[in-house]
XYZ file of N, CA, C and O in Angstrom:
672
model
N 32.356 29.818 158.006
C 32.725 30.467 156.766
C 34.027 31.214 156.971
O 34.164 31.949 157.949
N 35.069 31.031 155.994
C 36.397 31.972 156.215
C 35.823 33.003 156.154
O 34.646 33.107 155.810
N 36.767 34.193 156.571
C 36.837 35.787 155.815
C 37.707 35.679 154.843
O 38.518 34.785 154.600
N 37.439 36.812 154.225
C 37.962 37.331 152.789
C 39.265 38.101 153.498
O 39.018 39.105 154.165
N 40.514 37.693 153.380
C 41.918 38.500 153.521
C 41.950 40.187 153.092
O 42.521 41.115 153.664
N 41.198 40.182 151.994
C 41.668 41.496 151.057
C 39.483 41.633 150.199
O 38.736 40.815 149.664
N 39.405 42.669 150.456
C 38.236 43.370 149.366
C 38.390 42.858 148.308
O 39.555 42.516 148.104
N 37.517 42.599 147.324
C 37.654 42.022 145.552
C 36.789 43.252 145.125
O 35.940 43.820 145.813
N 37.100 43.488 144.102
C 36.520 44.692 143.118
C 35.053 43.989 142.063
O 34.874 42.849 141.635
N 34.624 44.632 141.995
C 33.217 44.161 141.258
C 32.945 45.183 140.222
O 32.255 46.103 140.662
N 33.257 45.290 139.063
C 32.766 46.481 138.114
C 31.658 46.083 137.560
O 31.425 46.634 136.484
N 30.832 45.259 137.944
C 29.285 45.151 137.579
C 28.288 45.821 137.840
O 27.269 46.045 137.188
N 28.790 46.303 139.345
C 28.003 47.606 139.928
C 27.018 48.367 139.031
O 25.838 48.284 139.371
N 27.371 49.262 137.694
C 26.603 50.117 137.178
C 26.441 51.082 137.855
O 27.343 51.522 138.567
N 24.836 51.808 137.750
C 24.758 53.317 138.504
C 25.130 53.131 139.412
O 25.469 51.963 139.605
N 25.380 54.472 140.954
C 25.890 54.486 141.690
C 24.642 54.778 142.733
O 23.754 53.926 142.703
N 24.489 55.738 143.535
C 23.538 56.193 144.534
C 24.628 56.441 145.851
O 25.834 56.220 145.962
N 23.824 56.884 146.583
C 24.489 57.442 147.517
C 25.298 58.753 148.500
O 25.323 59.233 149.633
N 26.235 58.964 146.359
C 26.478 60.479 146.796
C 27.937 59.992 146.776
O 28.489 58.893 146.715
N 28.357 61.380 146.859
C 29.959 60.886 146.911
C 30.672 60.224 148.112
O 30.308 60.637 149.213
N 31.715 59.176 148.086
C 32.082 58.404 148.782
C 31.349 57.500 149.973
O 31.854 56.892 150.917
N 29.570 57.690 149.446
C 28.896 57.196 149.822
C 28.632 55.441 149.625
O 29.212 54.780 148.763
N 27.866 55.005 150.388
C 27.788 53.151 150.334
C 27.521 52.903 148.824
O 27.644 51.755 148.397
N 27.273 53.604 148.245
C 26.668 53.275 147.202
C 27.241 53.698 146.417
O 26.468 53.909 145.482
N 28.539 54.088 146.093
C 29.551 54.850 145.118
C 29.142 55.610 144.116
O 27.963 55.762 143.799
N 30.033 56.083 143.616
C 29.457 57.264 142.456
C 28.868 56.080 141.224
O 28.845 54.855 141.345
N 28.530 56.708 140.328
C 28.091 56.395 138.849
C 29.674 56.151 138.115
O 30.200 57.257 137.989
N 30.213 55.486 137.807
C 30.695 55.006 137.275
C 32.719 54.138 138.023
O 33.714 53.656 137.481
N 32.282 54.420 139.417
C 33.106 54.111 140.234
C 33.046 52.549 140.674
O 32.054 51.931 141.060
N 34.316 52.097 140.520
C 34.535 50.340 140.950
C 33.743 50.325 142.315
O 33.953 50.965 143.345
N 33.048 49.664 142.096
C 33.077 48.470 143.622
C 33.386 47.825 144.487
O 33.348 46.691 144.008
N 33.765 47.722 145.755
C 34.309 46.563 146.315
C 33.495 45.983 147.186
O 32.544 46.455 147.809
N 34.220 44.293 147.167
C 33.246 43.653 147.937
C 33.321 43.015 149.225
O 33.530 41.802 149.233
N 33.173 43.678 150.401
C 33.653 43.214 152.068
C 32.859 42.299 152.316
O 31.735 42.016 151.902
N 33.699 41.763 153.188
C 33.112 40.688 154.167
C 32.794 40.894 155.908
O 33.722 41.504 156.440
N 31.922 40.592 156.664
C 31.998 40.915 157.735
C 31.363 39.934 158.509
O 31.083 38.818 158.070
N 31.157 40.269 159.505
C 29.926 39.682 160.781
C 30.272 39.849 161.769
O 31.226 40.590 162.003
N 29.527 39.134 162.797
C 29.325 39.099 164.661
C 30.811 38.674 165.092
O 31.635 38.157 164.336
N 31.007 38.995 166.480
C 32.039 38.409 167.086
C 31.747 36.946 167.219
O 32.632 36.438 167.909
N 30.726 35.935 166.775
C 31.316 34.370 167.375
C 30.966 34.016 165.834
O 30.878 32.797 165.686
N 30.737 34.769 164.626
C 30.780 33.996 163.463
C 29.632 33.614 163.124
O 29.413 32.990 162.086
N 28.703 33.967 164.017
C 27.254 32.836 163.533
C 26.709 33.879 162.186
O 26.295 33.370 161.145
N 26.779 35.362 162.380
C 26.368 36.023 161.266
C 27.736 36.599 159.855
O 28.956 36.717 159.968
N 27.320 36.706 159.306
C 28.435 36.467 158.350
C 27.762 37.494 156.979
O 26.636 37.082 156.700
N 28.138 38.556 156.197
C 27.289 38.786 155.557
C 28.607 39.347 154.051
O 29.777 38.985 154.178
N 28.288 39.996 153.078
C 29.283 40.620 152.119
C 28.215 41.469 152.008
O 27.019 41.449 152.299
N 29.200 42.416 151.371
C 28.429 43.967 150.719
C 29.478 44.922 149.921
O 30.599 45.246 150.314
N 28.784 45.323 148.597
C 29.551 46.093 148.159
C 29.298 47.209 147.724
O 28.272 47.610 147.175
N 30.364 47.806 147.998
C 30.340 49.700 148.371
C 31.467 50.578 147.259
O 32.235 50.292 146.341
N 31.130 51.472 147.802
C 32.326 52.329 147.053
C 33.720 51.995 147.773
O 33.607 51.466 148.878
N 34.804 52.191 147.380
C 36.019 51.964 147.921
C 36.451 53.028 149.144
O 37.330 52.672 149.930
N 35.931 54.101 149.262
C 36.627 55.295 149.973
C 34.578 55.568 150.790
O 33.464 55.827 150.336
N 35.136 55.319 151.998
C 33.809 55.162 152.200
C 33.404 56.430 153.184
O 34.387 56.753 153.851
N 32.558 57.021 153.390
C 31.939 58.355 154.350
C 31.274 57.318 155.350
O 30.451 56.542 154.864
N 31.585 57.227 156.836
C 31.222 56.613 157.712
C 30.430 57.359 158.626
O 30.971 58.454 158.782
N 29.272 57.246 159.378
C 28.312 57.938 159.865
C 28.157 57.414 161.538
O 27.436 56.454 161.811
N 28.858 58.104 162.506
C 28.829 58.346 163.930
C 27.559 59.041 164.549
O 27.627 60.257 164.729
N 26.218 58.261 164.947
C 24.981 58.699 165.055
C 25.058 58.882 166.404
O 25.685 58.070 167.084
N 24.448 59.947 166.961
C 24.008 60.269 168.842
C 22.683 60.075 168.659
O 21.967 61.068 168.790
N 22.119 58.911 168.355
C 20.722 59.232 168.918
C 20.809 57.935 169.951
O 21.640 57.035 169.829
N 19.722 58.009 171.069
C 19.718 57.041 172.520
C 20.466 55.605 171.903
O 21.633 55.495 172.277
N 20.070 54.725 171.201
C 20.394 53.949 170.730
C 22.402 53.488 170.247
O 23.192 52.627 170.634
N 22.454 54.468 169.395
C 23.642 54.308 168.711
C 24.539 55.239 169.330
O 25.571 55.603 168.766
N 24.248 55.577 170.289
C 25.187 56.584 171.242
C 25.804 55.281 172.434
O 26.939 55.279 172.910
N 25.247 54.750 172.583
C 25.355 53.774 174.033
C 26.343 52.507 173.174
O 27.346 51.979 173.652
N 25.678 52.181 171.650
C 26.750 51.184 171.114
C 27.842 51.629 169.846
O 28.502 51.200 168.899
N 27.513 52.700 170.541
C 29.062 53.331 169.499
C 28.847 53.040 167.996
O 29.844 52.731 167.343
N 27.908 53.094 167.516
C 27.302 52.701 165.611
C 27.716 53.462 164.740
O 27.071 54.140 163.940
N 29.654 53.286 164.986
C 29.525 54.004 163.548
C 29.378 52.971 162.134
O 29.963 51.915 161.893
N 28.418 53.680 161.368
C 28.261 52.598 160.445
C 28.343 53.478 158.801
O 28.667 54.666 158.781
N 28.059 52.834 157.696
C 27.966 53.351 156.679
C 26.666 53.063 156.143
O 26.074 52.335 156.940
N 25.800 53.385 154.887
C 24.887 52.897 154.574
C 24.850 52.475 153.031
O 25.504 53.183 152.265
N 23.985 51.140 152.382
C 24.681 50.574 151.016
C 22.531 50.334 150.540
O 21.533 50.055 151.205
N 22.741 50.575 149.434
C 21.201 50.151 149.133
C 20.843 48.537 149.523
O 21.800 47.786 149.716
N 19.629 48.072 149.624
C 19.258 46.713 150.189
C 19.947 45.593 149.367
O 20.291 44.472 149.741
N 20.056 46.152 148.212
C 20.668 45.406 146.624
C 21.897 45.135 146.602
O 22.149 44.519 145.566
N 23.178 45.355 147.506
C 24.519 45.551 147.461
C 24.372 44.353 148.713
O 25.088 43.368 148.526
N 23.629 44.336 149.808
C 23.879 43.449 150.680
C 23.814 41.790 150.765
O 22.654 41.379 150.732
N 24.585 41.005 150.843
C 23.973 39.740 151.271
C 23.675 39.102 152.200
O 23.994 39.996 152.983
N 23.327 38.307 152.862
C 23.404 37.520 154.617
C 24.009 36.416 154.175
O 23.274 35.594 153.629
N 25.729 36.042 154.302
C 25.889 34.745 154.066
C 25.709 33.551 155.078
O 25.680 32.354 154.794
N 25.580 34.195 156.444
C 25.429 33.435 157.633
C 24.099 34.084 158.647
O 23.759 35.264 158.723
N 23.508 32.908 159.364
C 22.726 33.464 160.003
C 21.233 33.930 160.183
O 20.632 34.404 161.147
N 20.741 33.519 158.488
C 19.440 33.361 158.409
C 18.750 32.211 158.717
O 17.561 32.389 158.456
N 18.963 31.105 159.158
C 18.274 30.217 160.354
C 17.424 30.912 161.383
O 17.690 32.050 161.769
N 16.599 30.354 161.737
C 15.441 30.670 162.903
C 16.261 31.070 164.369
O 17.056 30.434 165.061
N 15.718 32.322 164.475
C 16.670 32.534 165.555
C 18.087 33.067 165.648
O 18.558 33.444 166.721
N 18.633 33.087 164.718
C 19.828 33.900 165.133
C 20.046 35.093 164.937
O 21.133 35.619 165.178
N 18.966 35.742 164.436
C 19.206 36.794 164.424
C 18.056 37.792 165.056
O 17.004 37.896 164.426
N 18.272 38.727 166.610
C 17.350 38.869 166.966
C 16.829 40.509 166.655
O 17.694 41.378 166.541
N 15.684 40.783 166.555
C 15.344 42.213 166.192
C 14.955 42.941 166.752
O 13.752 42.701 166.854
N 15.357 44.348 167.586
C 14.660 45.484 168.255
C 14.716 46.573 167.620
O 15.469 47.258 166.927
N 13.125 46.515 168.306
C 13.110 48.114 167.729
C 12.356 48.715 168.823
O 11.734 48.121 169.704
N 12.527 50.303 168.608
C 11.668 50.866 169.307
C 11.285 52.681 168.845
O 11.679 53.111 167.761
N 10.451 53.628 169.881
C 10.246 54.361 169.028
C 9.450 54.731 167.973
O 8.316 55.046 168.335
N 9.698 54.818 166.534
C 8.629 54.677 165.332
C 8.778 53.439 165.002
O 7.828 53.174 164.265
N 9.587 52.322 165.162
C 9.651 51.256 165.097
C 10.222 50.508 162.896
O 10.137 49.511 162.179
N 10.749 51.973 162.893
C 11.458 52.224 161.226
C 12.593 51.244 161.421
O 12.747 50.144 160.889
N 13.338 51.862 162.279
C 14.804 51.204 162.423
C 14.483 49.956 162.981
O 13.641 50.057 163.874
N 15.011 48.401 162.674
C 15.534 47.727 162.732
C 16.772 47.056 163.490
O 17.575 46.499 162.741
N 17.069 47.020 164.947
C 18.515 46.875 165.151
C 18.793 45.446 165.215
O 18.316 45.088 166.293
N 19.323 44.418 164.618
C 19.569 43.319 163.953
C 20.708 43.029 165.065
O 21.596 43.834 165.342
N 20.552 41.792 165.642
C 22.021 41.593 166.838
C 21.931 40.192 166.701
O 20.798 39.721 166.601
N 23.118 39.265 166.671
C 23.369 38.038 166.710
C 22.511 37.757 168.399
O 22.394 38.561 169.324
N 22.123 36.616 168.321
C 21.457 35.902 169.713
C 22.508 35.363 170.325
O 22.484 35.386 171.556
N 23.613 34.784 169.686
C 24.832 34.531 170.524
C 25.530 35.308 170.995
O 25.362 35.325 172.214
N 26.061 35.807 170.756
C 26.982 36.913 170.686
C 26.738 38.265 171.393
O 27.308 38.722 172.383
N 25.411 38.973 170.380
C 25.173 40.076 170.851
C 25.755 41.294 170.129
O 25.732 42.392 170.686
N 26.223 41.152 169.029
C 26.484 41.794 168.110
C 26.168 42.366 167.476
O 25.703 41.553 166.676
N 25.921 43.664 166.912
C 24.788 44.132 165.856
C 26.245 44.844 165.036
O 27.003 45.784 165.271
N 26.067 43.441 163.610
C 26.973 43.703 162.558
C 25.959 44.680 161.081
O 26.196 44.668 159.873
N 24.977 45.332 161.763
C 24.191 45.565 160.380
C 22.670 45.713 161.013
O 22.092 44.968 161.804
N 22.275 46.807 160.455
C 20.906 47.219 160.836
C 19.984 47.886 159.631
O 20.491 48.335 158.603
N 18.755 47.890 159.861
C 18.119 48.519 158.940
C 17.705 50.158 159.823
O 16.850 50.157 160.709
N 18.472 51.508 159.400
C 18.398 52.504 159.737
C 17.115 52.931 159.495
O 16.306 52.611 158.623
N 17.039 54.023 160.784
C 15.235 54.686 160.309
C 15.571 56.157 158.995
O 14.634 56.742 158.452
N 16.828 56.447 158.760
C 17.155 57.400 157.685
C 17.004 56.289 156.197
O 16.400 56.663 155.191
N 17.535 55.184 156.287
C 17.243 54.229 154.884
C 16.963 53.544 155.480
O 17.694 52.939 156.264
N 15.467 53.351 155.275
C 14.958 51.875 156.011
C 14.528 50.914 154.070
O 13.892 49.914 153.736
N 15.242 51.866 153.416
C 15.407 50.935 152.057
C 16.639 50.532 151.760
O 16.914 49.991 150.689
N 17.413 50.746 152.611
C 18.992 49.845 152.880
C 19.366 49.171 154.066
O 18.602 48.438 154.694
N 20.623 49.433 154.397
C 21.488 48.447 154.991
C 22.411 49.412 155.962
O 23.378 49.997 155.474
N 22.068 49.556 157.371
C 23.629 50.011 157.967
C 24.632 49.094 158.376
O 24.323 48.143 159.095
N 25.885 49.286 157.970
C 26.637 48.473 158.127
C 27.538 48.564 159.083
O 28.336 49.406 158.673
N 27.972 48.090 160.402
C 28.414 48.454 161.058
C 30.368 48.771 161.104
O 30.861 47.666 161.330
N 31.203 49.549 161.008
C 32.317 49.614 159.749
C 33.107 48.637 160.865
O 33.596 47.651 160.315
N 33.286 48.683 161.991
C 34.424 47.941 163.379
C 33.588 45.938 162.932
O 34.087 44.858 163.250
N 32.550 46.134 162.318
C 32.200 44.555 161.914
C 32.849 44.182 160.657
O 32.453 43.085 160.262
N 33.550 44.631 160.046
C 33.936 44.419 158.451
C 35.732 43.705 158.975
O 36.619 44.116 159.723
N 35.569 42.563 158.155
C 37.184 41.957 158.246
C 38.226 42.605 157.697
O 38.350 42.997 156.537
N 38.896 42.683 158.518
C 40.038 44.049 157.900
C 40.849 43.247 157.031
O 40.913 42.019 157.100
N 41.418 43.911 156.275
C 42.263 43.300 155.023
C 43.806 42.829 155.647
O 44.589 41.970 155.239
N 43.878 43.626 156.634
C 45.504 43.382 157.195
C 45.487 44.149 158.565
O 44.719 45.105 158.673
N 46.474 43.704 159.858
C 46.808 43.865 160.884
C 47.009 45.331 160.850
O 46.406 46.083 161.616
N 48.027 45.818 159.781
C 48.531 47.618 159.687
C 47.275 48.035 159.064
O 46.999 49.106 159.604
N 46.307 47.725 158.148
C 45.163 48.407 157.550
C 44.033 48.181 157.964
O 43.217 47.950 157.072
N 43.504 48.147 159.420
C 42.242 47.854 159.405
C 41.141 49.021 159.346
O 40.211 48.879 160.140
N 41.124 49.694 158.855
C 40.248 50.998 158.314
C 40.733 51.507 157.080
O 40.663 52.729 156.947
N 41.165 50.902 156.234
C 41.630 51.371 154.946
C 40.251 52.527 154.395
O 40.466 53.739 154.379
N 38.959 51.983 153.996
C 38.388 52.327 153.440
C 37.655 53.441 154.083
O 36.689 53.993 153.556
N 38.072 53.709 155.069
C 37.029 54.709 155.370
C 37.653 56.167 155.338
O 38.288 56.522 156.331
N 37.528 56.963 154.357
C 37.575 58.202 154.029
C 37.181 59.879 154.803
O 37.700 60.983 154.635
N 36.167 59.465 155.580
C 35.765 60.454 156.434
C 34.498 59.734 157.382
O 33.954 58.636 157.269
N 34.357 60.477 158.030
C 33.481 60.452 159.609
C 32.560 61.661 159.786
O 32.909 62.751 160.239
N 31.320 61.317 159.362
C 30.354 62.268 159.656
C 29.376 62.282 161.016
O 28.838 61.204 161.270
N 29.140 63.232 161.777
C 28.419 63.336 162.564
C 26.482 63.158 162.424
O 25.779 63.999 161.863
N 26.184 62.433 162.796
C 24.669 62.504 162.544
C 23.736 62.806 163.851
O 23.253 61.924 164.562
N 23.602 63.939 164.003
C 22.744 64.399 164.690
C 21.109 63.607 165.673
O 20.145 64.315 165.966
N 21.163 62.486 165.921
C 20.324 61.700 166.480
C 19.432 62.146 167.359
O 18.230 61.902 167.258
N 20.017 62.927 168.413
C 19.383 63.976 169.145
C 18.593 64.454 168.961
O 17.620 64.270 169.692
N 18.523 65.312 167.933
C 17.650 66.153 166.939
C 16.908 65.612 165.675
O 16.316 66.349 164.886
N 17.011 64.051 165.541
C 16.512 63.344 164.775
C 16.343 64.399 163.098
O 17.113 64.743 162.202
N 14.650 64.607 163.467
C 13.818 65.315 162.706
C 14.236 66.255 161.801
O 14.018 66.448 160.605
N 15.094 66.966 162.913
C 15.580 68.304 162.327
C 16.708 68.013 161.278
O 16.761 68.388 160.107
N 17.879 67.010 162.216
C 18.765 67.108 161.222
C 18.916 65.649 159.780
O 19.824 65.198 159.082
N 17.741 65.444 159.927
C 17.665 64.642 158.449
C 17.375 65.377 157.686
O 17.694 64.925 156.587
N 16.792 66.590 157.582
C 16.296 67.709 156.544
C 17.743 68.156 155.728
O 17.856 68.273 154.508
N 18.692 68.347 156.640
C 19.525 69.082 156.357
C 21.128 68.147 156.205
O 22.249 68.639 156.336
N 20.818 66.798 155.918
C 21.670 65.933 156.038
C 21.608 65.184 154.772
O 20.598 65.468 154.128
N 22.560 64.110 154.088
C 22.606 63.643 153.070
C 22.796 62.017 153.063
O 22.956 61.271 152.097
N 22.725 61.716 154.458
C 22.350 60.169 154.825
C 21.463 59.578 153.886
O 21.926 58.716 153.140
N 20.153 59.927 153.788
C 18.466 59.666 153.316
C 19.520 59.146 151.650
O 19.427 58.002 151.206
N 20.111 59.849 151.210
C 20.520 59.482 149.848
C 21.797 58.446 149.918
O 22.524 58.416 148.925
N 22.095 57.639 150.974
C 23.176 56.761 150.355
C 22.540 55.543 150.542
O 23.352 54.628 150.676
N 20.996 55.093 150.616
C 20.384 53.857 150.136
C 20.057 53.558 149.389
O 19.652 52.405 149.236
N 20.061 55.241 147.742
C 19.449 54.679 146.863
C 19.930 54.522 145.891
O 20.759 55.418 145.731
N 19.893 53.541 144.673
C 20.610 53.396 143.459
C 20.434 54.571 142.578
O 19.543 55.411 142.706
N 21.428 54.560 141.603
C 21.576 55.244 140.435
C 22.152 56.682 140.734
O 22.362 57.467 139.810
């Protein structure tokens, strides 16, 4: 499957969720629609988000060791265009066994996971998304939040992750 050169805008979207500059854009904010996947291509997926995106740098055991900074989009914004065949896509979990970590079998890639903060969305991994251009490859990402992993428990109480999986 090619990549997409450049994001396409989608104003079909409707409500938003998420929160501001969250995966899930405001209520009445355009859409755009990325393309991404694994380093050998076998996974391949689109998703569309708000344009200016809040990206989420997690320390917990897991996403500390593979560097996950990711964003999060409700289950409804995501597609799998590559990669749902038997087998290519392999799943660990561990722990409460909420989270999901989704990794190409070739490759070894984890372009996209199901988080234990929205295990009713999509994390998207942002270094997996096809950059639009050589000088812009992080256009969209607006800010970098810290997520407390460490402290799991504690700091989902006091965090606003839990709200960028859900619509409206």
């Amino acid at each position: 499957m090619e990549a997409a050169n450049s994001p396409s805008t989608n104003d079909e979207g409707g409500g938003g969720g998420g929160g501001a500059g969250g995966g899930g854009g405001e209520s009445g904010q355009e859409l755009v629609t990325l393309q991404g996947g694994c380093h050998c291509g076998k996974v391949r997926f689109e998703v569309q988000t708000a344009p200016d995106l809040i990206v989420w740098d997690c320390t917990c055991s897991i996403c500390k060791m593979k560097r996950n900074t990711h964003f999060v989009v409700p289950e409804s914004r995501f597609r799998l265009l590559a990669g749902g065949e038997e087998g290519q896509i392999t799943t660990y979990t561990y722990n409460t066994h909420v989270a999901k970590h989704m990794f190409c079998s070739t490759c070894g890639v984890q372009s996209f996971y199901i988080p234990r903060s929205n295990p009713d969305g999509k994390g998207i991994t942002v270094w997996c998304i096809d950059a639009p251009s050589a000088t812009q490859p992080t256009w969209w990402i607006q800010e970098t939040r810290l997520f407390d992993g460490q402290d799991w428990e504690k700091h989902i109480e006091s965090c606003e992750i839990s709200a960028m999986s859900k619509e409206g």
